[in-house]
Amino acid sequence: MTFAIAIDGPAASGKGTLSRRLAAYYGFRHLDTGLTYRAVAKAMLDTGLPLDDEAAAMQAARTFDIANMHRDVLAAHEIGEAASKVAVMPGVRRILVDRQRDFAATGDGAVLDGRDIGTVVCPDAPVKLFVTASPEVRARRRYHEILGNGGQAQEDVILADIRKRDERDMNRADSPLKPAEDAHLLDTSEMTIEAAFRAARRFVDAALNENS
Ligand code: C5P
């Protein structure tokens, strides 16, 4: 049985960095499920079809290569926006959730991060974390990240985008963003990544001890 760590949270909460670090530390495989929605969105943008063409989006969801998702290409802002639009379609979610579950079921351990991992994709995961931070803190982090990568941005525009995306992710009918009942909440507004990593490790170590 694969040991799954489910990590959910809103955009720019720090869940991605935390997931990658946990996966490296425990030697587990990692899937950023946001990239799967982004891959479908990119395929739709490339074909020029309307984003709400559910049949075409389902076909893209079935066929993209999950082992070959390029974070640098898929990170583009407009792909993130488009991803949150394709993510409202139940047909697309069904296909991606199946593919994410297949990923979670392979190997000794897996870390999956997204919006619905603890609630829908891996409801039986022995460790569930819900990582949050205030919208202002998340906007500031994203702003510094973009500047650090040599880009340009306006913090107030990022903040408005973050609020819009939160709104869409939390209020959609199918699998809205919310903490699972048994998730540990990790508010990273006032925390360094190092402190968040230590806190997360305590939850994982406790669950690993229980499972052994
Ligand atoms: O996490 P990331 O910003 O890459 O996700 C892009 C979009 O994909 C999110 O805004 C959300 O709408 C969608 N998503 C989702 N369920 C997941 C992961 C991402 O609906 N498990």
Coordinates of N, CA and C and ligand atoms in Angstrom, one line a residue:
M1 N 0.8 -1.2 0.0 CA 0.0 0.0 0.0 C 0.9 1.3 0.0
T2 N 0.6 2.1 -0.9 CA 1.4 3.4 -1.0 C 1.0 4.3 0.2
F3 N 2.0 4.9 0.7 CA 1.8 5.9 1.8 C 1.6 7.3 1.1
A4 N 0.4 7.9 1.2 CA 0.2 9.1 0.5 C 0.1 10.3 1.4
I5 N 0.8 11.4 1.0 CA 0.7 12.7 1.7 C -0.1 13.6 0.8
A6 N -1.2 14.1 1.3 CA -2.1 14.9 0.6 C -2.0 16.4 1.0
I7 N -1.6 17.3 0.1 CA -1.4 18.6 0.5 C -2.3 19.6 -0.4
D8 N -3.1 20.3 0.3 CA -4.0 21.2 -0.4 C -3.8 22.6 0.0
G9 N -4.3 23.5 -0.8 CA -4.2 24.9 -0.4 C -4.4 25.8 -1.6
P10 N -4.6 27.1 -1.4 CA -4.9 28.0 -2.5 C -3.6 28.4 -3.2
A11 N -3.7 29.1 -4.3 CA -2.5 29.5 -5.1 C -1.5 30.3 -4.3
A12 N -0.3 30.0 -4.5 CA 0.9 30.7 -3.8 C 0.9 30.6 -2.3
S13 N 0.3 29.5 -1.8 CA 0.3 29.3 -0.3 C 1.6 28.8 0.2
G14 N 2.4 28.3 -0.7 CA 3.7 27.6 -0.3 C 3.6 26.1 -0.4
K15 N 2.4 25.6 -0.8 CA 2.2 24.1 -0.8 C 3.1 23.4 -1.8
G16 N 3.5 24.1 -2.9 CA 4.3 23.4 -3.9 C 5.7 23.2 -3.4
T17 N 6.3 24.3 -2.8 CA 7.7 24.2 -2.2 C 7.7 23.1 -1.1
L18 N 6.7 23.2 -0.3 CA 6.6 22.3 0.8 C 6.5 20.8 0.3
S19 N 5.7 20.6 -0.7 CA 5.5 19.2 -1.2 C 6.8 18.7 -1.8
R20 N 7.5 19.6 -2.6 CA 8.7 19.1 -3.2 C 9.8 18.7 -2.1
R21 N 9.8 19.6 -1.1 CA 10.8 19.3 0.0 C 10.5 18.0 0.7
L22 N 9.2 17.8 1.0 CA 8.8 16.6 1.7 C 9.1 15.3 0.9
A23 N 8.8 15.4 -0.4 CA 9.0 14.3 -1.3 C 10.5 14.0 -1.4
A24 N 11.4 15.0 -1.5 CA 12.8 14.8 -1.5 C 13.3 14.2 -0.2
Y25 N 12.8 14.7 0.9 CA 13.2 14.2 2.2 C 12.8 12.8 2.5
Y26 N 11.6 12.4 2.1 CA 11.2 11.0 2.4 C 11.4 10.0 1.3
G27 N 12.0 10.6 0.1 CA 12.2 9.7 -1.0 C 10.9 9.3 -1.7
F28 N 9.9 10.1 -1.6 CA 8.6 9.8 -2.2 C 8.5 10.4 -3.6
R29 N 7.6 9.9 -4.5 CA 7.4 10.6 -5.7 C 6.4 11.7 -5.5
H30 N 6.5 12.7 -6.4 CA 5.7 13.9 -6.2 C 4.9 14.3 -7.4
L31 N 3.6 14.6 -7.2 CA 2.8 15.1 -8.3 C 2.1 16.4 -8.0
D32 N 2.5 17.4 -8.7 CA 1.8 18.7 -8.6 C 0.5 18.6 -9.5
T33 N -0.6 18.4 -8.9 CA -1.8 18.1 -9.7 C -2.3 19.4 -10.4
G34 N -1.8 20.6 -9.9 CA -2.2 21.8 -10.7 C -1.6 21.8 -12.1
L35 N -0.4 21.1 -12.2 CA 0.1 21.0 -13.6 C -0.7 20.2 -14.5
T36 N -1.5 19.2 -14.0 CA -2.3 18.4 -14.8 C -3.5 19.3 -15.4
Y37 N -4.0 20.2 -14.6 CA -5.1 21.1 -15.1 C -4.4 22.1 -16.0
R38 N -3.2 22.5 -15.7 CA -2.5 23.4 -16.6 C -2.2 22.8 -18.0
A39 N -1.9 21.5 -17.9 CA -1.5 20.8 -19.2 C -2.8 20.8 -20.1
V40 N -4.0 20.5 -19.5 CA -5.2 20.5 -20.3 C -5.5 21.9 -20.8
A41 N -5.3 22.9 -19.9 CA -5.6 24.3 -20.3 C -4.7 24.7 -21.5
K42 N -3.4 24.3 -21.4 CA -2.4 24.6 -22.5 C -2.9 24.0 -23.8
A43 N -3.3 22.7 -23.7 CA -3.7 22.0 -25.0 C -4.9 22.7 -25.6
M44 N -5.8 23.2 -24.7 CA -7.0 23.9 -25.3 C -6.6 25.3 -25.9
L45 N -5.7 26.0 -25.2 CA -5.2 27.3 -25.7 C -4.5 27.1 -27.0
D46 N -3.7 26.0 -27.1 CA -3.0 25.7 -28.4 C -3.9 25.4 -29.5
T47 N -5.0 24.7 -29.3 CA -5.9 24.4 -30.4 C -6.8 25.6 -30.7
G48 N -6.9 26.6 -29.8 CA -7.8 27.7 -30.1 C -9.3 27.5 -29.8
L49 N -9.6 26.3 -29.3 CA -11.0 26.0 -29.0 C -11.4 26.7 -27.7
P50 N -12.7 27.0 -27.6 CA -13.2 27.7 -26.4 C -12.9 26.8 -25.1
L51 N -12.5 27.4 -24.1 CA -12.0 26.7 -22.9 C -13.2 25.8 -22.3
D52 N -14.4 26.2 -22.6 CA -15.5 25.4 -22.0 C -16.0 24.4 -22.9
D53 N -15.3 24.0 -24.0 CA -15.6 22.9 -24.8 C -15.3 21.6 -24.1
E54 N -16.3 21.1 -23.3 CA -16.0 20.0 -22.4 C -15.5 18.7 -23.1
A55 N -16.1 18.4 -24.3 CA -15.6 17.1 -25.0 C -14.2 17.2 -25.4
A56 N -13.8 18.4 -25.9 CA -12.4 18.6 -26.3 C -11.4 18.6 -25.1
A57 N -11.9 19.2 -24.0 CA -11.0 19.3 -22.8 C -10.9 17.9 -22.2
M58 N -11.9 17.1 -22.3 CA -11.8 15.7 -21.8 C -10.9 14.9 -22.6
Q59 N -10.9 15.1 -23.9 CA -10.0 14.4 -24.8 C -8.5 14.8 -24.5
A60 N -8.3 16.1 -24.2 CA -7.0 16.5 -23.9 C -6.6 15.9 -22.5
A61 N -7.5 15.8 -21.6 CA -7.2 15.3 -20.2 C -6.8 13.8 -20.3
R62 N -7.4 13.1 -21.3 CA -7.1 11.7 -21.4 C -5.7 11.5 -22.1
T63 N -5.3 12.4 -22.9 CA -4.1 12.1 -23.8 C -2.8 12.8 -23.4
F64 N -2.8 13.8 -22.6 CA -1.5 14.5 -22.4 C -0.6 13.6 -21.6
D65 N 0.7 13.8 -21.7 CA 1.7 12.9 -21.1 C 2.0 13.4 -19.7
I66 N 1.5 12.7 -18.7 CA 1.7 13.1 -17.3 C 3.1 13.1 -16.9
A67 N 3.9 12.2 -17.6 CA 5.4 12.1 -17.2 C 6.2 13.2 -17.8
N68 N 5.6 14.0 -18.6 CA 6.3 15.0 -19.4 C 5.7 16.4 -19.3
M69 N 5.4 16.8 -18.0 CA 4.8 18.2 -17.9 C 5.9 19.1 -17.5
H70 N 6.0 20.2 -18.3 CA 7.1 21.1 -18.1 C 6.7 22.3 -17.2
R71 N 7.1 22.3 -16.0 CA 6.7 23.4 -15.1 C 7.0 24.8 -15.6
D72 N 8.2 25.0 -16.3 CA 8.5 26.3 -16.7 C 7.6 26.8 -17.8
V73 N 7.1 25.9 -18.7 CA 6.2 26.3 -19.7 C 4.8 26.5 -19.1
L74 N 4.4 25.6 -18.2 CA 3.0 25.6 -17.7 C 2.8 26.7 -16.6
A75 N 3.9 27.2 -16.1 CA 3.8 28.2 -15.1 C 3.2 29.5 -15.5
A76 N 3.1 29.8 -16.8 CA 2.7 31.1 -17.3 C 1.3 31.5 -16.7
H77 N 1.2 32.7 -16.4 CA 0.1 33.3 -15.7 C -1.3 32.9 -16.4
E78 N -1.3 33.1 -17.8 CA -2.5 32.9 -18.5 C -2.9 31.4 -18.5
I79 N -1.9 30.6 -18.4 CA -2.3 29.1 -18.3 C -2.9 28.8 -17.0
G80 N -2.4 29.5 -15.9 CA -3.1 29.3 -14.6 C -4.5 29.7 -14.6
E81 N -4.8 30.9 -15.2 CA -6.1 31.4 -15.3 C -7.0 30.4 -16.1
A82 N -6.5 30.0 -17.2 CA -7.3 29.0 -18.1 C -7.5 27.7 -17.3
A83 N -6.5 27.3 -16.5 CA -6.6 26.0 -15.8 C -7.8 26.1 -14.8
S84 N -7.9 27.2 -14.2 CA -9.0 27.3 -13.2 C -10.4 27.3 -13.9
K85 N -10.4 27.6 -15.2 CA -11.6 27.5 -15.9 C -11.9 26.1 -16.4
V86 N -10.9 25.4 -16.9 CA -11.2 24.0 -17.3 C -11.4 23.2 -16.1
A87 N -10.9 23.6 -14.9 CA -11.1 22.8 -13.7 C -12.5 22.8 -13.1
V88 N -13.4 23.6 -13.7 CA -14.8 23.6 -13.2 C -15.6 22.5 -13.9
M89 N -15.0 21.9 -14.9 CA -15.8 20.9 -15.7 C -15.7 19.5 -15.1
P90 N -16.8 18.9 -14.6 CA -16.8 17.6 -14.0 C -16.2 16.5 -14.8
G91 N -16.4 16.6 -16.1 CA -15.9 15.5 -17.0 C -14.3 15.5 -17.0
V92 N -13.8 16.7 -17.0 CA -12.3 16.9 -17.0 C -11.8 16.4 -15.6
R93 N -12.5 16.8 -14.6 CA -12.0 16.5 -13.2 C -12.0 14.9 -13.0
R94 N -13.1 14.3 -13.5 CA -13.2 12.8 -13.4 C -11.9 12.1 -14.0
I95 N -11.6 12.5 -15.2 CA -10.5 11.9 -15.9 C -9.1 12.2 -15.1
L96 N -8.9 13.5 -14.8 CA -7.7 13.8 -14.1 C -7.6 13.2 -12.7
V97 N -8.7 13.1 -12.0 CA -8.6 12.5 -10.7 C -8.2 11.0 -10.8
D98 N -8.8 10.3 -11.8 CA -8.4 8.9 -12.0 C -6.9 8.8 -12.3
R99 N -6.4 9.7 -13.1 CA -4.9 9.6 -13.5 C -4.1 9.9 -12.2
Q100 N -4.6 10.9 -11.4 CA -3.8 11.3 -10.2 C -3.9 10.1 -9.2
R101 N -5.0 9.4 -9.1 CA -5.1 8.2 -8.2 C -4.1 7.1 -8.7
D102 N -4.0 6.9 -10.0 CA -3.1 5.9 -10.5 C -1.7 6.3 -10.0
F103 N -1.3 7.6 -10.1 CA 0.0 8.0 -9.7 C 0.2 7.7 -8.3
A104 N -0.8 8.0 -7.4 CA -0.7 7.9 -6.0 C -0.6 6.4 -5.6
A105 N -1.1 5.5 -6.4 CA -1.1 4.1 -6.0 C 0.2 3.4 -6.4
T106 N 1.1 4.0 -7.0 CA 2.4 3.4 -7.5 C 3.5 3.7 -6.6
G107 N 4.4 2.7 -6.3 CA 5.6 3.0 -5.5 C 5.3 3.0 -4.0
D108 N 6.3 3.3 -3.2 CA 6.2 3.2 -1.7 C 5.4 4.4 -1.1
G109 N 5.7 5.5 -1.7 CA 5.1 6.7 -1.1 C 4.9 7.8 -2.2
A110 N 3.9 8.7 -2.0 CA 3.7 9.7 -2.9 C 3.2 11.0 -2.2
V111 N 3.7 12.1 -2.7 CA 3.1 13.4 -2.2 C 2.3 14.0 -3.4
L112 N 1.1 14.3 -3.1 CA 0.3 15.0 -4.2 C -0.2 16.3 -3.6
D113 N 0.0 17.3 -4.4 CA -0.5 18.6 -3.9 C -1.5 19.2 -5.0
G114 N -2.5 19.9 -4.4 CA -3.5 20.5 -5.3 C -4.6 21.2 -4.5
R115 N -5.9 21.0 -4.9 CA -7.0 21.7 -4.2 C -7.9 20.7 -3.5
D116 N -8.0 19.4 -4.1 CA -9.0 18.4 -3.7 C -8.3 17.1 -3.3
I117 N -7.0 17.1 -3.0 CA -6.4 15.8 -2.8 C -6.9 15.1 -1.5
G118 N -7.0 15.8 -0.4 CA -7.5 15.2 0.8 C -9.0 14.9 0.8
T119 N -9.7 15.7 0.0 CA -11.2 15.5 0.0 C -11.7 14.5 -1.0
V120 N -11.0 14.5 -2.2 CA -11.5 13.7 -3.3 C -10.5 12.7 -3.9
V121 N -9.3 13.1 -4.1 CA -8.3 12.2 -4.8 C -7.8 11.1 -3.9
C122 N -7.4 11.5 -2.7 CA -6.9 10.5 -1.8 C -7.5 10.7 -0.4
P123 N -8.8 10.4 -0.3 CA -9.5 10.7 1.0 C -9.0 9.8 2.1
D124 N -8.3 8.7 1.8 CA -7.8 7.9 2.9 C -6.3 8.1 3.2
A125 N -5.8 9.2 2.6 CA -4.3 9.5 2.9 C -4.1 9.6 4.4
P126 N -3.0 8.9 4.9 CA -2.7 9.0 6.3 C -2.3 10.4 6.8
V127 N -1.8 11.2 5.9 CA -1.4 12.6 6.3 C -2.1 13.6 5.3
K128 N -2.8 14.5 5.9 CA -3.4 15.6 5.0 C -3.1 16.9 5.6
L129 N -2.5 17.8 4.8 CA -2.2 19.1 5.2 C -3.0 20.1 4.4
F130 N -3.5 21.2 5.0 CA -4.1 22.3 4.3 C -3.3 23.5 4.6
V131 N -2.6 24.0 3.5 CA -1.6 25.1 3.7 C -2.3 26.4 3.2
T132 N -2.3 27.3 4.1 CA -2.9 28.6 3.7 C -1.9 29.8 4.1
A133 N -2.2 30.9 3.6 CA -1.6 32.2 4.0 C -2.5 33.3 3.6
S134 N -2.4 34.4 4.1 CA -3.4 35.5 3.8 C -3.1 35.9 2.3
P135 N -4.2 36.4 1.6 CA -4.0 36.8 0.2 C -2.9 37.8 0.0
E136 N -2.7 38.7 1.0 CA -1.7 39.7 0.9 C -0.3 39.1 0.9
V137 N -0.1 38.1 1.8 CA 1.2 37.5 2.0 C 1.5 36.6 0.7
R138 N 0.5 36.0 0.2 CA 0.7 35.2 -1.0 C 1.0 36.0 -2.2
A139 N 0.3 37.2 -2.3 CA 0.6 38.1 -3.4 C 2.1 38.6 -3.3
R140 N 2.5 39.0 -2.1 CA 3.8 39.5 -1.9 C 4.9 38.4 -2.3
R141 N 4.6 37.2 -1.9 CA 5.6 36.1 -2.3 C 5.7 35.9 -3.8
R142 N 4.5 35.8 -4.4 CA 4.5 35.7 -5.9 C 5.2 36.8 -6.6
Y143 N 5.0 38.0 -6.0 CA 5.6 39.2 -6.6 C 7.2 39.1 -6.5
H144 N 7.7 38.7 -5.4 CA 9.1 38.6 -5.2 C 9.7 37.4 -6.0
E145 N 8.9 36.4 -6.2 CA 9.3 35.2 -7.0 C 9.5 35.7 -8.4
I146 N 8.5 36.4 -9.0 CA 8.6 36.9 -10.3 C 9.8 37.8 -10.5
L147 N 10.0 38.7 -9.6 CA 11.1 39.6 -9.7 C 12.4 38.8 -9.6
G148 N 12.5 37.9 -8.7 CA 13.7 37.0 -8.5 C 14.0 36.3 -9.8
N149 N 13.0 36.0 -10.6 CA 13.2 35.3 -11.9 C 13.5 36.2 -13.0
G150 N 13.7 37.5 -12.7 CA 14.0 38.5 -13.7 C 12.8 39.1 -14.4
G151 N 11.6 38.8 -13.9 CA 10.4 39.3 -14.5 C 9.9 40.6 -14.0
Q152 N 8.7 41.1 -14.4 CA 8.2 42.3 -13.9 C 6.7 42.0 -13.5
A153 N 6.3 42.7 -12.5 CA 4.9 42.5 -12.0 C 4.5 43.6 -11.1
Q154 N 3.2 43.7 -10.9 CA 2.6 44.7 -10.0 C 1.9 43.9 -8.9
E155 N 2.3 44.3 -7.7 CA 1.8 43.5 -6.6 C 0.2 43.6 -6.5
D156 N -0.3 44.8 -6.7 CA -1.8 44.9 -6.6 C -2.6 44.1 -7.7
V157 N -1.9 43.9 -8.8 CA -2.6 43.1 -9.9 C -2.5 41.7 -9.5
I158 N -1.4 41.2 -8.9 CA -1.3 39.9 -8.5 C -2.3 39.6 -7.4
L159 N -2.4 40.5 -6.5 CA -3.4 40.3 -5.4 C -4.8 40.2 -5.9
A160 N -5.2 41.0 -6.9 CA -6.5 40.9 -7.5 C -6.7 39.5 -8.2
D161 N -5.7 39.1 -8.8 CA -5.7 37.8 -9.5 C -5.9 36.6 -8.5
I162 N -5.2 36.7 -7.4 CA -5.2 35.7 -6.4 C -6.6 35.6 -5.8
R163 N -7.2 36.8 -5.5 CA -8.6 36.8 -5.0 C -9.6 36.2 -6.0
K164 N -9.4 36.5 -7.3 CA -10.3 36.0 -8.3 C -10.2 34.5 -8.4
R165 N -9.0 34.0 -8.3 CA -8.7 32.5 -8.5 C -9.3 31.8 -7.2
D166 N -9.0 32.4 -6.0 CA -9.6 31.8 -4.8 C -11.1 31.7 -4.9
E167 N -11.7 32.7 -5.3 CA -13.2 32.8 -5.5 C -13.7 31.7 -6.4
R168 N -13.0 31.5 -7.5 CA -13.4 30.5 -8.5 C -13.2 29.1 -7.9
D169 N -12.0 28.9 -7.3 CA -11.7 27.6 -6.7 C -12.5 27.2 -5.5
M170 N -12.9 28.2 -4.7 CA -13.7 27.8 -3.5 C -15.2 27.7 -3.7
N171 N -15.6 28.3 -4.8 CA -17.1 28.3 -5.0 C -17.6 27.5 -6.1
R172 N -16.7 26.7 -6.8 CA -17.2 25.8 -7.8 C -18.0 24.7 -7.2
A173 N -18.9 24.1 -8.0 CA -19.8 23.1 -7.5 C -19.1 21.8 -7.3
D174 N -18.2 21.4 -8.2 CA -17.5 20.1 -8.2 C -16.1 20.3 -7.5
S175 N -16.0 19.6 -6.3 CA -14.7 19.6 -5.6 C -14.1 21.0 -5.3
P176 N -14.9 21.8 -4.6 CA -14.3 23.1 -4.3 C -13.2 23.0 -3.3
L177 N -12.3 24.0 -3.4 CA -11.2 24.1 -2.4 C -11.7 24.2 -1.0
K178 N -11.4 23.2 -0.2 CA -11.7 23.3 1.3 C -10.9 22.3 2.0
P179 N -10.6 22.5 3.3 CA -9.8 21.5 4.0 C -10.6 20.3 4.3
A180 N -10.0 19.1 4.2 CA -10.7 17.9 4.6 C -10.9 18.0 6.1
E181 N -11.9 17.3 6.6 CA -12.2 17.3 8.0 C -11.0 16.9 8.9
D182 N -10.2 16.0 8.4 CA -9.1 15.5 9.2 C -7.8 16.1 8.7
A183 N -7.8 17.2 8.0 CA -6.6 17.8 7.6 C -6.0 18.7 8.7
H184 N -4.6 18.7 8.8 CA -3.9 19.6 9.7 C -3.8 21.0 9.0
L185 N -4.2 22.0 9.7 CA -4.1 23.4 9.0 C -2.7 23.9 9.3
L186 N -2.1 24.5 8.2 CA -0.8 25.1 8.4 C -0.9 26.5 7.8
D187 N -1.0 27.5 8.6 CA -1.1 28.9 8.1 C 0.4 29.4 8.1
T188 N 0.9 29.6 6.9 CA 2.3 30.0 6.7 C 2.5 31.5 6.6
S189 N 1.4 32.3 6.9 CA 1.5 33.8 6.8 C 2.7 34.3 7.5
E190 N 2.9 33.8 8.7 CA 4.0 34.3 9.6 C 5.2 33.3 9.7
M191 N 5.2 32.3 8.8 CA 6.2 31.2 9.0 C 7.2 31.2 7.8
T192 N 8.4 30.8 8.1 CA 9.4 30.6 7.1 C 9.1 29.2 6.5
I193 N 9.6 29.0 5.3 CA 9.4 27.7 4.7 C 10.1 26.6 5.5
E194 N 11.2 27.0 6.2 CA 11.8 26.0 7.1 C 10.9 25.6 8.2
A195 N 10.3 26.6 8.8 CA 9.4 26.3 10.0 C 8.2 25.4 9.5
A196 N 7.7 25.8 8.3 CA 6.5 25.0 7.7 C 7.0 23.5 7.5
F197 N 8.2 23.4 6.9 CA 8.7 22.1 6.6 C 8.9 21.2 7.9
R198 N 9.4 21.9 9.0 CA 9.5 21.2 10.3 C 8.1 20.7 10.8
A199 N 7.2 21.6 10.7 CA 5.8 21.3 11.3 C 5.2 20.2 10.5
A200 N 5.4 20.2 9.1 CA 4.8 19.2 8.3 C 5.5 17.8 8.6
R201 N 6.8 17.9 8.8 CA 7.5 16.6 9.1 C 7.0 15.9 10.4
R202 N 6.6 16.8 11.4 CA 6.1 16.2 12.6 C 4.8 15.4 12.3
F203 N 4.0 15.9 11.5 CA 2.7 15.2 11.2 C 3.0 13.9 10.4
V204 N 4.0 14.0 9.4 CA 4.3 12.9 8.6 C 4.9 11.8 9.4
D205 N 5.9 12.2 10.3 CA 6.6 11.2 11.1 C 5.6 10.5 12.0
A206 N 4.7 11.2 12.6 CA 3.7 10.6 13.5 C 2.9 9.6 12.7
A207 N 2.5 9.9 11.5 CA 1.6 9.0 10.7 C 2.5 7.8 10.3
L208 N 3.7 8.0 9.9 CA 4.6 6.9 9.5 C 4.8 5.9 10.7
N209 N 5.0 6.4 11.9 CA 5.1 5.6 13.1 C 3.8 4.8 13.3
E210 N 2.7 5.4 13.1 CA 1.4 4.7 13.3 C 1.3 3.6 12.3
N211 N 1.8 3.8 11.1 CA 1.6 2.9 10.0 C 2.6 1.7 10.1
S212 N 3.7 1.9 10.9 CA 4.7 0.8 10.8 C 4.4 -0.3 11.8
Ligands
C5P1 O1 -1.9 25.0 -8.3 P1 -2.0 25.7 -9.6 O2 -2.1 27.2 -9.5 O3 -1.0 25.2 -10.6 O4 -3.5 25.2 -10.2 C1 -4.0 25.8 -11.3 C2 -5.6 25.7 -11.2 O5 -5.9 24.3 -11.4 C3 -6.2 26.1 -9.9 O6 -6.5 27.4 -9.8 C4 -7.4 25.2 -9.8 O7 -8.5 25.8 -10.4 C5 -7.0 24.0 -10.6 N1 -6.7 22.8 -9.7 C6 -7.8 22.1 -9.2 N2 -7.6 20.9 -8.5 C7 -6.3 20.6 -8.2 C8 -5.2 21.3 -8.6 C9 -5.5 22.5 -9.4 O8 -9.0 22.4 -9.5 N3 -6.1 19.4 -7.5

